[in-house]
mmCIF file of C-alpha atoms and ligand atoms in Angstrom:
data_model
loop_
_atom_site.group_PDB
_atom_site.id
_atom_site.type_symbol
_atom_site.label_atom_id
_atom_site.label_comp_id
_atom_site.label_asym_id
_atom_site.label_seq_id
_atom_site.Cartn_x
_atom_site.Cartn_y
_atom_site.Cartn_z
ATOM 1 C CA MET A 1 115.753 99.177 94.509
ATOM 2 C CA TRP A 2 113.779 96.182 93.308
ATOM 3 C CA ASN A 3 112.331 93.456 95.317
ATOM 4 C CA ILE A 4 110.618 90.875 93.240
ATOM 5 C CA PHE A 5 113.616 88.794 94.085
ATOM 6 C CA GLY A 6 114.086 87.379 97.485
ATOM 7 C CA GLU A 7 114.458 89.524 100.526
ATOM 8 C CA GLY A 8 114.859 92.891 98.867
ATOM 9 C CA PRO A 9 112.594 95.859 99.444
ATOM 10 C CA LEU A 10 110.262 94.333 96.896
ATOM 11 C CA ASN A 11 109.829 90.719 97.802
ATOM 12 C CA LEU A 12 108.139 88.721 95.041
ATOM 13 C CA ALA A 13 106.946 86.307 97.621
ATOM 14 C CA SER A 14 104.619 89.043 98.708
ATOM 15 C CA PRO A 15 101.520 89.965 96.744
ATOM 16 C CA ASP A 16 102.581 93.550 97.301
ATOM 17 C CA ALA A 17 105.782 92.984 95.434
ATOM 18 C CA SER A 18 106.141 94.133 91.880
ATOM 19 C CA PRO A 19 108.464 93.068 89.108
ATOM 20 C CA SER A 20 110.361 96.183 89.162
ATOM 21 C CA LEU A 21 110.680 94.079 92.016
ATOM 22 C CA HIS A 22 112.653 91.877 89.812
ATOM 23 C CA ASN A 23 115.869 93.087 91.266
ATOM 24 C CA ASP A 24 117.703 92.548 94.490
ATOM 25 C CA GLY A 25 121.010 93.484 93.012
ATOM 26 C CA MET A 26 122.144 89.880 92.726
ATOM 27 C CA HIS A 27 121.279 89.371 89.094
ATOM 28 C CA ALA A 28 122.709 91.607 86.415
ATOM 29 C CA TRP A 29 119.808 91.041 84.055
ATOM 30 C CA GLN A 30 117.471 92.688 86.530
ATOM 31 C CA ASP A 31 119.107 95.999 85.804
ATOM 32 C CA GLN A 32 117.630 95.778 82.325
ATOM 33 C CA ALA A 33 114.152 94.749 83.347
ATOM 34 C CA LEU A 34 111.675 96.805 81.394
ATOM 35 C CA CYS A 35 109.049 96.488 84.092
ATOM 36 C CA ALA A 36 111.183 98.699 86.301
ATOM 37 C CA GLN A 37 110.101 101.576 84.098
ATOM 38 C CA THR A 38 106.400 100.790 84.264
ATOM 39 C CA ASP A 39 103.589 100.414 86.753
ATOM 40 C CA PRO A 40 104.647 97.493 88.975
ATOM 41 C CA GLU A 41 101.051 96.806 89.966
ATOM 42 C CA ALA A 42 100.307 95.623 86.443
ATOM 43 C CA PHE A 43 102.619 92.679 87.122
ATOM 44 C CA PHE A 44 100.716 91.633 90.207
ATOM 45 C CA PRO A 45 97.056 91.935 89.262
ATOM 46 C CA GLU A 46 94.283 91.070 91.660
ATOM 47 C CA LYS A 47 92.855 87.592 91.266
ATOM 48 C CA GLY A 48 90.996 87.534 87.967
ATOM 49 C CA GLY A 49 92.564 90.815 86.908
ATOM 50 C CA SER A 50 94.048 91.449 83.506
ATOM 51 C CA THR A 51 97.631 90.419 82.807
ATOM 52 C CA ARG A 52 97.567 91.850 79.316
ATOM 53 C CA GLU A 53 99.408 95.065 80.017
ATOM 54 C CA ALA A 54 102.230 93.334 81.868
ATOM 55 C CA LYS A 55 102.592 90.676 79.196
ATOM 56 C CA GLN A 56 102.835 93.332 76.519
ATOM 57 C CA VAL A 57 105.727 94.917 78.396
ATOM 58 C CA CYS A 58 107.415 91.529 78.758
ATOM 59 C CA GLN A 59 107.185 90.987 75.001
ATOM 60 C CA LEU A 60 109.488 93.964 74.566
ATOM 61 C CA CYS A 61 111.839 93.130 77.415
ATOM 62 C CA ARG A 62 115.351 92.101 76.440
ATOM 63 C CA VAL A 63 115.869 89.996 79.569
ATOM 64 C CA ARG A 64 112.659 88.041 79.265
ATOM 65 C CA ASP A 65 114.376 84.652 79.035
ATOM 66 C CA ASP A 66 116.521 85.354 82.092
ATOM 67 C CA CYS A 67 113.477 86.528 83.993
ATOM 68 C CA LEU A 68 111.430 83.459 83.141
ATOM 69 C CA ARG A 69 114.319 81.147 83.971
ATOM 70 C CA TYR A 70 114.740 82.850 87.322
ATOM 71 C CA ALA A 71 111.049 82.512 88.142
ATOM 72 C CA LEU A 72 110.998 78.842 87.205
ATOM 73 C CA GLU A 73 114.150 78.039 89.135
ATOM 74 C CA ASN A 74 112.936 79.902 92.204
ATOM 75 C CA ASP A 75 109.360 78.709 91.998
ATOM 76 C CA GLU A 76 107.968 82.238 92.036
ATOM 77 C CA ARG A 77 104.299 82.023 92.916
ATOM 78 C CA PHE A 78 103.017 85.512 92.318
ATOM 79 C CA GLY A 79 102.959 87.867 89.424
ATOM 80 C CA ILE A 80 103.972 87.919 85.809
ATOM 81 C CA TRP A 81 107.530 86.818 85.109
ATOM 82 C CA GLY A 82 109.046 86.456 81.682
ATOM 83 C CA GLY A 83 105.657 87.142 80.161
ATOM 84 C CA LEU A 84 103.944 84.237 81.887
ATOM 85 C CA SER A 85 101.436 84.078 84.696
ATOM 86 C CA GLU A 86 101.817 81.703 87.606
ATOM 87 C CA ARG A 87 99.449 79.228 85.968
ATOM 88 C CA GLU A 88 101.335 79.403 82.685
ATOM 89 C CA ARG A 89 104.638 78.876 84.465
ATOM 90 C CA ARG A 90 103.228 75.877 86.302
ATOM 91 C CA ARG A 91 102.015 74.432 83.016
ATOM 92 C CA LEU A 92 105.415 75.006 81.427
ATOM 93 C CA LYS A 93 107.169 73.350 84.345
ATOM 94 C CA GLY A 94 104.818 70.395 84.146
ATOM 95 C CA ARG A 95 105.689 69.913 80.515
ATOM 96 C CA ALA A 96 109.396 70.107 81.230
ATOM 97 C CA VAL A 97 109.271 67.322 83.807
HETATM 98 S S1 SF4 B 1 110.250 89.795 81.278
HETATM 99 FE FE1 SF4 B 1 108.619 91.070 82.100
HETATM 100 S S2 SF4 B 1 108.578 90.676 84.300
HETATM 101 FE FE2 SF4 B 1 110.550 89.941 83.512
HETATM 102 S S3 SF4 B 1 111.995 91.605 83.782
HETATM 103 FE FE3 SF4 B 1 111.149 91.793 81.718
HETATM 104 S S4 SF4 B 1 109.382 93.168 81.887
HETATM 105 FE FE4 SF4 B 1 109.922 92.460 83.972
#
């Protein structure tokens, strides 16, 4: 079971959550999340840690757009979502306003 989404076992609001965490069963696209098949820790690197590995996985993920949209709409603060870091998502949101 994932928990990058909401109150599931893997809560994205928690630094311990991982994107395979991107699934609480409420969003069909989460079933296709490629990160579920990888090391979830790569999606929640320590401060200053590399995001390269996670972003490479996201590049190949078929639900990347859905994932990014979800993160933007839910103001996800931690981790890599849709191939973007928190800072990159903030920047993107700022441009969209
Ligand atoms: S885009 Fe990245 S973080 Fe989002 S579901 Fe796909 S692999 Fe996971």
